Amino acid sequence: STNYTTLLWDFGDGTSSINPNPSHFYSISGVYMAKLTVTGPGGCSDTAVIPIVVRGPYGTFTYADLTGCSPLQVNFVATTRDRTSFIWDFNDGNTLTTTDSIVSHTYSTPGAFLPKMILRDQGGCVVPVIGDDSIHVYGITADMDFSTQPICDAGTVQLNSTSTSNDGIAHYQWTFGDGGTSTLQNPSHNYTQTGLFYPTLVVTSQNNCRDSIRSLVPVRIVASPQAAITSSANGCVPVTMTFNGSLVVTDTSAVTWNWNFGNGQSSTLMNPSPVQYQIAGNYPVSLVVTNSSGCHDSVSTNIDAYPIPVVSAGPDTLICQGTGRMLNASGADTYQWSPATGLSCTNCQNPIAT
């Protein structure tokens, strides 16, 4: 064109351009009347029209169930002409080559997907047709986390939901394995009985998608061992004592024994070797029993090592015939005199000797 001041291209498919040398993509086959209108300085105009033939197949497709929980099955129905085959591109990494105009596809991954239908005719022309709406697939995955360290006898466990969703989580339902429940996201629970407890979590999304998980690892509440001590009787120094450890309630796990005899000696045997006490006194004896889970019990007892009494029978004494004299013993609680001849008593502190 010459001698113009403005121009307008009408491509015949509802689109236009003011570019002098435009390029244009026709997405649907057919015959299009492309028109160029130019206008000169005085307002005069001229028009040129050229037909453009776009060969190839044509079609549209519809689908329902635009939203749903994973896995979501969607049915596709195509209306086409001049085609020999389809390539269905579901936009989730899966495609299907077929001659069928009605297909279904299951979306197993959460996300937003815009499907596409690719048509091919006998001449080899290929035309892509993009869907009108994205398919929104919602998903939720239940998961949990808590400390797997054993707890002795009873205790509180903090449980945390590590669940994920592209939809927002609306509800949590916990069962703790001992009859307790909670609807908190991250509850804490007090276990009062020993045993193995497997928590379960059910999570629900805002679009009512659900998932659940039962922990493969239990909460372990372990009973502490219950220990007891038996020992031989107290005695006078040097006294040799025997000690024996026992469990009031049988513990099926391996246990360790730690004795402290109060005199600087110790042992790791259940029934240690005899222990000798050389110095008189009262000695605290303790025993700590620990099982393989780290739970322990402590018991103690006291033993007495009695001192040897320092006894005096009094000074040597001369006794005249026919007279008597008192003997003065000291340093003991009980006394036994011998020989008994000439003594007024043999088991008293101060007998009369004649």
Tab-separated table of C-alpha atoms in Angstrom:
chain	number	residue	atom	x	y	z
A	1	SER	CA	0.000	0.000	0.000
A	2	THR	CA	1.058	3.603	-0.732
A	3	ASN	CA	-0.074	7.107	0.144
A	4	TYR	CA	-1.784	6.146	3.391
A	5	THR	CA	-1.612	7.498	6.866
A	6	THR	CA	-3.347	4.691	8.768
A	7	LEU	CA	-4.113	1.031	8.168
A	8	LEU	CA	-6.148	-1.726	9.812
A	9	TRP	CA	-5.945	-5.462	9.269
A	10	ASP	CA	-9.078	-7.570	9.917
A	11	PHE	CA	-8.057	-11.250	9.932
A	12	GLY	CA	-11.600	-12.550	9.620
A	13	ASP	CA	-11.593	-14.453	12.906
A	14	GLY	CA	-12.525	-11.536	15.117
A	15	THR	CA	-8.998	-10.234	15.609
A	16	SER	CA	-7.210	-7.287	14.047
A	17	SER	CA	-3.883	-5.433	13.895
A	18	ILE	CA	-2.458	-2.017	12.912
A	19	ASN	CA	0.998	-3.451	12.228
A	20	PRO	CA	1.949	-2.878	8.564
A	21	ASN	CA	3.370	-6.409	8.216
A	22	PRO	CA	1.685	-8.566	10.875
A	23	SER	CA	1.810	-12.310	11.388
A	24	HIS	CA	-1.270	-14.144	12.646
A	25	PHE	CA	-2.016	-17.631	13.946
A	26	TYR	CA	-5.318	-19.291	13.049
A	27	SER	CA	-6.220	-21.897	15.622
A	28	ILE	CA	-9.326	-23.231	13.869
A	29	SER	CA	-9.479	-24.590	10.351
A	30	GLY	CA	-11.732	-22.859	7.824
A	31	VAL	CA	-11.819	-20.098	5.203
A	32	TYR	CA	-11.106	-16.591	6.529
A	33	MET	CA	-11.548	-13.331	4.589
A	34	ALA	CA	-8.587	-11.193	5.607
A	35	LYS	CA	-9.225	-7.507	4.887
A	36	LEU	CA	-6.818	-4.567	4.800
A	37	THR	CA	-8.228	-1.057	5.045
A	38	VAL	CA	-5.958	1.955	4.429
A	39	THR	CA	-6.841	5.620	4.876
A	40	GLY	CA	-5.127	8.552	3.177
A	41	PRO	CA	-4.432	12.124	4.381
A	42	GLY	CA	-7.768	13.478	3.156
A	43	GLY	CA	-9.793	10.683	4.720
A	44	CYS	CA	-10.047	8.643	1.570
A	45	SER	CA	-9.863	4.902	2.143
A	46	ASP	CA	-9.380	1.726	0.186
A	47	THR	CA	-9.927	-1.905	1.044
A	48	ALA	CA	-8.351	-5.137	-0.167
A	49	VAL	CA	-9.728	-8.592	0.720
A	50	ILE	CA	-7.982	-11.963	0.348
A	51	PRO	CA	-9.318	-15.373	1.309
A	52	ILE	CA	-7.124	-17.491	3.605
A	53	VAL	CA	-7.787	-21.236	3.700
A	54	VAL	CA	-6.692	-22.962	6.921
A	55	ARG	CA	-6.765	-26.688	6.469
A	56	GLY	CA	-6.943	-29.140	9.295
A	57	PRO	CA	-9.358	-30.751	11.723
A	58	TYR	CA	-11.656	-28.816	14.005
A	59	GLY	CA	-13.184	-29.689	17.330
A	60	THR	CA	-14.202	-28.790	20.833
A	61	PHE	CA	-14.480	-30.847	23.978
A	62	THR	CA	-16.304	-30.672	27.283
A	63	TYR	CA	-15.681	-32.149	30.719
A	64	ALA	CA	-17.336	-32.031	34.112
A	65	ASP	CA	-16.124	-32.604	37.692
A	66	LEU	CA	-13.868	-29.574	37.631
A	67	THR	CA	-13.028	-29.976	41.332
A	68	GLY	CA	-12.671	-32.987	43.587
A	69	CYS	CA	-10.479	-35.029	45.853
A	70	SER	CA	-7.604	-37.137	44.619
A	71	PRO	CA	-8.019	-39.603	42.962
A	72	LEU	CA	-10.463	-37.715	40.710
A	73	GLN	CA	-11.931	-39.307	37.577
A	74	VAL	CA	-12.916	-36.868	34.818
A	75	ASN	CA	-14.857	-37.780	31.669
A	76	PHE	CA	-14.039	-35.967	28.405
A	77	VAL	CA	-16.379	-35.728	25.393
A	78	ALA	CA	-15.117	-34.330	22.050
A	79	THR	CA	-17.082	-32.958	19.093
A	80	THR	CA	-14.896	-32.850	15.985
A	81	ARG	CA	-14.753	-32.857	12.192
A	82	ASP	CA	-12.111	-33.850	9.665
A	83	ARG	CA	-9.980	-35.692	12.118
A	84	THR	CA	-8.509	-39.184	12.107
A	85	SER	CA	-7.067	-39.411	15.625
A	86	PHE	CA	-6.787	-37.706	19.004
A	87	ILE	CA	-3.944	-37.071	21.349
A	88	TRP	CA	-5.418	-36.274	24.748
A	89	ASP	CA	-2.998	-34.336	26.955
A	90	PHE	CA	-4.289	-34.287	30.524
A	91	ASN	CA	-1.582	-31.836	31.692
A	92	ASP	CA	-0.450	-34.090	34.552
A	93	GLY	CA	2.279	-35.833	32.579
A	94	ASN	CA	-0.083	-38.372	31.025
A	95	THR	CA	-1.248	-38.494	27.384
A	96	LEU	CA	-3.502	-40.832	25.451
A	97	THR	CA	-3.446	-41.465	21.686
A	98	THR	CA	-6.751	-42.856	20.468
A	99	THR	CA	-9.528	-42.567	17.905
A	100	ASP	CA	-12.141	-42.358	20.666
A	101	SER	CA	-13.944	-39.078	21.174
A	102	ILE	CA	-15.071	-40.081	24.681
A	103	VAL	CA	-12.379	-40.880	27.239
A	104	SER	CA	-11.889	-40.749	30.995
A	105	HIS	CA	-8.817	-40.016	33.045
A	106	THR	CA	-8.037	-40.308	36.740
A	107	TYR	CA	-6.005	-37.523	38.344
A	108	SER	CA	-4.053	-39.017	41.225
A	109	THR	CA	-1.847	-36.016	41.998
A	110	PRO	CA	-3.212	-32.838	43.630
A	111	GLY	CA	-2.920	-29.664	41.600
A	112	ALA	CA	-4.521	-27.533	38.874
A	113	PHE	CA	-4.571	-29.025	35.368
A	114	LEU	CA	-5.659	-27.500	32.040
A	115	PRO	CA	-6.295	-30.369	29.604
A	116	LYS	CA	-5.664	-30.202	25.870
A	117	MET	CA	-6.943	-32.148	22.860
A	118	ILE	CA	-4.667	-32.456	19.804
A	119	LEU	CA	-6.435	-33.337	16.534
A	120	ARG	CA	-4.777	-34.860	13.471
A	121	ASP	CA	-6.315	-35.206	9.991
A	122	GLN	CA	-5.441	-37.388	7.010
A	123	GLY	CA	-3.224	-34.696	5.531
A	124	GLY	CA	-1.064	-34.629	8.644
A	125	CYS	CA	-2.334	-31.288	9.892
A	126	VAL	CA	-2.295	-31.054	13.665
A	127	VAL	CA	-4.517	-28.670	15.620
A	128	PRO	CA	-4.336	-28.247	19.417
A	129	VAL	CA	-7.543	-27.444	21.284
A	130	ILE	CA	-7.094	-26.195	24.840
A	131	GLY	CA	-9.754	-26.755	27.472
A	132	ASP	CA	-11.834	-23.885	28.795
A	133	ASP	CA	-11.343	-24.491	32.539
A	134	SER	CA	-8.660	-25.858	34.810
A	135	ILE	CA	-9.395	-29.018	36.751
A	136	HIS	CA	-8.631	-28.540	40.454
A	137	VAL	CA	-7.650	-31.741	42.230
A	138	TYR	CA	-7.403	-31.467	45.997
A	139	GLY	CA	-5.371	-33.823	48.092
A	140	ILE	CA	-4.413	-34.382	51.696
A	141	THR	CA	-1.749	-36.621	53.210
A	142	ALA	CA	-1.873	-37.517	56.889
A	143	ASP	CA	1.387	-37.749	58.792
A	144	MET	CA	2.536	-37.376	62.382
A	145	ASP	CA	5.617	-37.027	64.511
A	146	PHE	CA	6.393	-37.775	68.167
A	147	SER	CA	9.319	-38.866	70.291
A	148	THR	CA	9.897	-42.617	70.179
A	149	GLN	CA	11.973	-42.633	73.371
A	150	PRO	CA	10.440	-44.938	76.004
A	151	ILE	CA	8.716	-43.371	79.019
A	152	CYS	CA	8.969	-44.977	82.433
A	153	ASP	CA	5.695	-45.944	84.198
A	154	ALA	CA	3.617	-42.948	83.015
A	155	GLY	CA	4.148	-39.628	81.256
A	156	THR	CA	3.065	-37.035	78.715
A	157	VAL	CA	3.830	-37.343	74.997
A	158	GLN	CA	3.735	-34.397	72.556
A	159	LEU	CA	2.244	-35.425	69.200
A	160	ASN	CA	2.492	-33.190	66.135
A	161	SER	CA	0.604	-33.337	62.859
A	162	THR	CA	2.942	-33.029	59.873
A	163	SER	CA	0.066	-33.558	57.427
A	164	THR	CA	0.085	-31.685	54.110
A	165	SER	CA	-2.680	-30.500	51.790
A	166	ASN	CA	-3.164	-28.114	48.853
A	167	ASP	CA	-6.625	-27.379	50.201
A	168	GLY	CA	-6.111	-26.323	53.807
A	169	ILE	CA	-6.746	-28.715	56.705
A	170	ALA	CA	-10.060	-28.138	58.439
A	171	HIS	CA	-10.204	-30.917	61.037
A	172	TYR	CA	-7.907	-33.214	63.020
A	173	GLN	CA	-9.026	-36.362	64.831
A	174	TRP	CA	-6.511	-38.158	67.036
A	175	THR	CA	-6.883	-41.454	68.874
A	176	PHE	CA	-3.982	-42.229	71.169
A	177	GLY	CA	-4.325	-46.002	71.459
A	178	ASP	CA	-5.360	-45.996	75.108
A	179	GLY	CA	-8.917	-44.734	74.654
A	180	GLY	CA	-7.991	-41.031	74.624
A	181	THR	CA	-8.848	-38.681	71.741
A	182	SER	CA	-8.233	-35.083	70.649
A	183	THR	CA	-9.172	-32.675	67.849
A	184	LEU	CA	-6.150	-30.401	68.305
A	185	GLN	CA	-3.547	-30.081	65.584
A	186	ASN	CA	-0.641	-30.778	67.950
A	187	PRO	CA	-1.974	-32.337	71.145
A	188	SER	CA	-0.145	-33.629	74.197
A	189	HIS	CA	-1.435	-36.753	75.917
A	190	ASN	CA	-0.762	-38.226	79.338
A	191	TYR	CA	-0.344	-42.000	79.290
A	192	THR	CA	-1.069	-43.481	82.720
A	193	GLN	CA	-0.649	-47.182	81.952
A	194	THR	CA	2.300	-49.204	80.717
A	195	GLY	CA	2.202	-50.829	77.285
A	196	LEU	CA	2.595	-50.175	73.562
A	197	PHE	CA	0.187	-47.609	72.105
A	198	TYR	CA	-0.229	-46.849	68.379
A	199	PRO	CA	-1.647	-43.333	67.723
A	200	THR	CA	-3.977	-42.777	64.748
A	201	LEU	CA	-4.642	-39.470	62.962
A	202	VAL	CA	-7.500	-38.661	60.558
A	203	VAL	CA	-7.304	-35.298	58.753
A	204	THR	CA	-10.038	-33.624	56.688
A	205	SER	CA	-9.545	-30.768	54.221
A	206	GLN	CA	-11.798	-27.806	53.527
A	207	ASN	CA	-13.261	-29.636	50.519
A	208	ASN	CA	-13.872	-32.725	52.675
A	209	CYS	CA	-10.912	-34.729	51.385
A	210	ARG	CA	-9.750	-37.203	54.029
A	211	ASP	CA	-6.696	-39.265	54.815
A	212	SER	CA	-5.597	-41.260	57.843
A	213	ILE	CA	-2.450	-42.782	59.263
A	214	ARG	CA	-1.720	-45.248	62.057
A	215	SER	CA	1.765	-44.974	63.439
A	216	LEU	CA	3.952	-47.987	62.717
A	217	VAL	CA	6.047	-47.088	65.768
A	218	PRO	CA	4.348	-47.262	69.164
A	219	VAL	CA	4.444	-44.965	72.140
A	220	ARG	CA	6.311	-47.114	74.675
A	221	ILE	CA	5.344	-46.785	78.329
A	222	VAL	CA	7.688	-49.123	80.197
A	223	ALA	CA	7.286	-50.347	83.765
A	224	SER	CA	10.256	-49.645	86.015
A	225	PRO	CA	11.751	-52.666	87.789
A	226	GLN	CA	10.743	-53.144	91.437
A	227	ALA	CA	13.782	-54.198	93.433
A	228	ALA	CA	14.205	-55.648	96.943
A	229	ILE	CA	17.177	-56.281	99.245
A	230	THR	CA	17.721	-59.115	101.705
A	231	SER	CA	20.776	-59.313	103.961
A	232	SER	CA	22.221	-61.354	106.798
A	233	ALA	CA	21.913	-60.248	110.429
A	234	ASN	CA	23.908	-57.422	111.967
A	235	GLY	CA	26.988	-58.404	113.983
A	236	CYS	CA	30.070	-57.338	115.836
A	237	VAL	CA	33.104	-56.102	113.978
A	238	PRO	CA	34.638	-57.456	111.971
A	239	VAL	CA	31.272	-58.565	110.601
A	240	THR	CA	30.804	-60.240	107.215
A	241	MET	CA	27.464	-59.499	105.569
A	242	THR	CA	25.788	-61.180	102.618
A	243	PHE	CA	23.393	-59.261	100.359
A	244	ASN	CA	20.940	-60.525	97.756
A	245	GLY	CA	18.983	-58.545	95.177
A	246	SER	CA	15.645	-59.579	93.735
A	247	LEU	CA	12.782	-58.260	91.599
A	248	VAL	CA	9.355	-58.047	93.173
A	249	VAL	CA	7.820	-58.060	89.662
A	250	THR	CA	9.532	-60.051	86.918
A	251	ASP	CA	11.174	-57.861	84.261
A	252	THR	CA	11.602	-59.657	80.930
A	253	SER	CA	14.299	-57.276	79.699
A	254	ALA	CA	17.951	-57.285	80.669
A	255	VAL	CA	18.593	-55.471	83.954
A	256	THR	CA	21.745	-54.085	85.537
A	257	TRP	CA	22.526	-54.090	89.252
A	258	ASN	CA	24.508	-51.391	91.044
A	259	TRP	CA	25.272	-51.844	94.752
A	260	ASN	CA	26.797	-49.297	97.131
A	261	PHE	CA	27.610	-50.900	100.472
A	262	GLY	CA	28.335	-47.657	102.338
A	263	ASN	CA	31.920	-48.623	103.168
A	264	GLY	CA	33.537	-47.644	99.864
A	265	GLN	CA	32.803	-50.978	98.223
A	266	SER	CA	30.374	-51.623	95.358
A	267	SER	CA	29.227	-54.398	93.034
A	268	THR	CA	27.354	-54.910	89.759
A	269	LEU	CA	26.197	-58.449	90.576
A	270	MET	CA	22.665	-59.383	91.502
A	271	ASN	CA	24.004	-61.401	94.448
A	272	PRO	CA	27.414	-59.926	95.281
A	273	SER	CA	30.224	-61.561	97.217
A	274	PRO	CA	30.104	-61.200	101.023
A	275	VAL	CA	31.101	-57.770	102.309
A	276	GLN	CA	33.162	-57.270	105.487
A	277	TYR	CA	32.829	-54.271	107.801
A	278	GLN	CA	35.939	-53.675	109.912
A	279	ILE	CA	34.829	-50.492	111.675
A	280	ALA	CA	31.795	-50.270	113.899
A	281	GLY	CA	28.989	-48.068	112.720
A	282	ASN	CA	25.707	-47.765	110.848
A	283	TYR	CA	26.058	-48.190	107.079
A	284	PRO	CA	23.484	-47.239	104.432
A	285	VAL	CA	23.351	-49.865	101.689
A	286	SER	CA	21.688	-48.916	98.383
A	287	LEU	CA	20.768	-50.843	95.233
A	288	VAL	CA	19.819	-49.333	91.841
A	289	VAL	CA	18.290	-51.686	89.270
A	290	THR	CA	17.973	-50.453	85.656
A	291	ASN	CA	16.237	-52.240	82.776
A	292	SER	CA	17.106	-52.092	79.062
A	293	SER	CA	14.720	-49.140	78.518
A	294	GLY	CA	16.570	-47.018	81.063
A	295	CYS	CA	13.846	-47.262	83.716
A	296	HIS	CA	15.211	-47.832	87.189
A	297	ASP	CA	14.301	-48.406	90.826
A	298	SER	CA	16.263	-47.577	93.957
A	299	VAL	CA	16.016	-49.349	97.329
A	300	SER	CA	18.109	-49.020	100.461
A	301	THR	CA	18.609	-50.535	103.877
A	302	ASN	CA	20.857	-49.913	106.875
A	303	ILE	CA	23.110	-52.405	108.621
A	304	ASP	CA	24.910	-52.131	111.955
A	305	ALA	CA	28.434	-53.279	112.712
A	306	TYR	CA	28.588	-53.420	116.489
A	307	PRO	CA	31.759	-52.470	118.374
A	308	ILE	CA	33.557	-55.056	120.571
A	309	PRO	CA	33.028	-53.956	124.228
A	310	VAL	CA	36.137	-53.008	126.324
A	311	VAL	CA	35.511	-54.962	129.565
A	312	SER	CA	37.191	-54.573	132.944
A	313	ALA	CA	36.732	-57.005	135.872
A	314	GLY	CA	38.178	-54.471	138.291
A	315	PRO	CA	41.535	-54.508	140.125
A	316	ASP	CA	43.053	-57.659	141.564
A	317	THR	CA	41.753	-58.173	145.106
A	318	LEU	CA	42.889	-60.223	148.158
A	319	ILE	CA	40.112	-61.670	150.279
A	320	CYS	CA	40.622	-62.774	153.877
A	321	GLN	CA	39.182	-66.133	154.817
A	322	GLY	CA	35.742	-65.848	156.206
A	323	THR	CA	35.133	-62.426	154.647
A	324	GLY	CA	33.619	-61.293	151.321
A	325	ARG	CA	34.433	-58.571	148.863
A	326	MET	CA	32.483	-57.036	145.945
A	327	LEU	CA	33.971	-57.352	142.499
A	328	ASN	CA	33.457	-54.269	140.247
A	329	ALA	CA	33.144	-55.071	136.542
A	330	SER	CA	32.504	-52.428	133.832
A	331	GLY	CA	32.324	-51.832	130.082
A	332	ALA	CA	29.578	-54.276	129.103
A	333	ASP	CA	25.839	-54.662	129.061
A	334	THR	CA	25.732	-58.270	130.215
A	335	TYR	CA	28.239	-60.302	132.203
A	336	GLN	CA	29.050	-63.943	132.763
A	337	TRP	CA	31.537	-64.829	135.546
A	338	SER	CA	33.463	-68.087	135.836
A	339	PRO	CA	34.358	-70.158	137.697
A	340	ALA	CA	31.208	-69.868	139.776
A	341	THR	CA	32.805	-71.180	143.011
A	342	GLY	CA	32.655	-68.567	145.760
A	343	LEU	CA	30.594	-66.053	143.779
A	344	SER	CA	27.237	-64.788	144.908
A	345	CYS	CA	26.075	-64.624	141.228
A	346	THR	CA	27.574	-65.445	137.834
A	347	ASN	CA	25.485	-63.188	135.521
A	348	CYS	CA	25.520	-59.926	137.451
A	349	GLN	CA	27.867	-56.948	137.143
A	350	ASN	CA	29.088	-56.877	140.759
A	351	PRO	CA	29.086	-60.320	142.473
A	352	ILE	CA	30.314	-60.909	146.087
A	353	ALA	CA	33.346	-63.150	146.231
A	354	THR	CA	33.985	-65.160	149.425
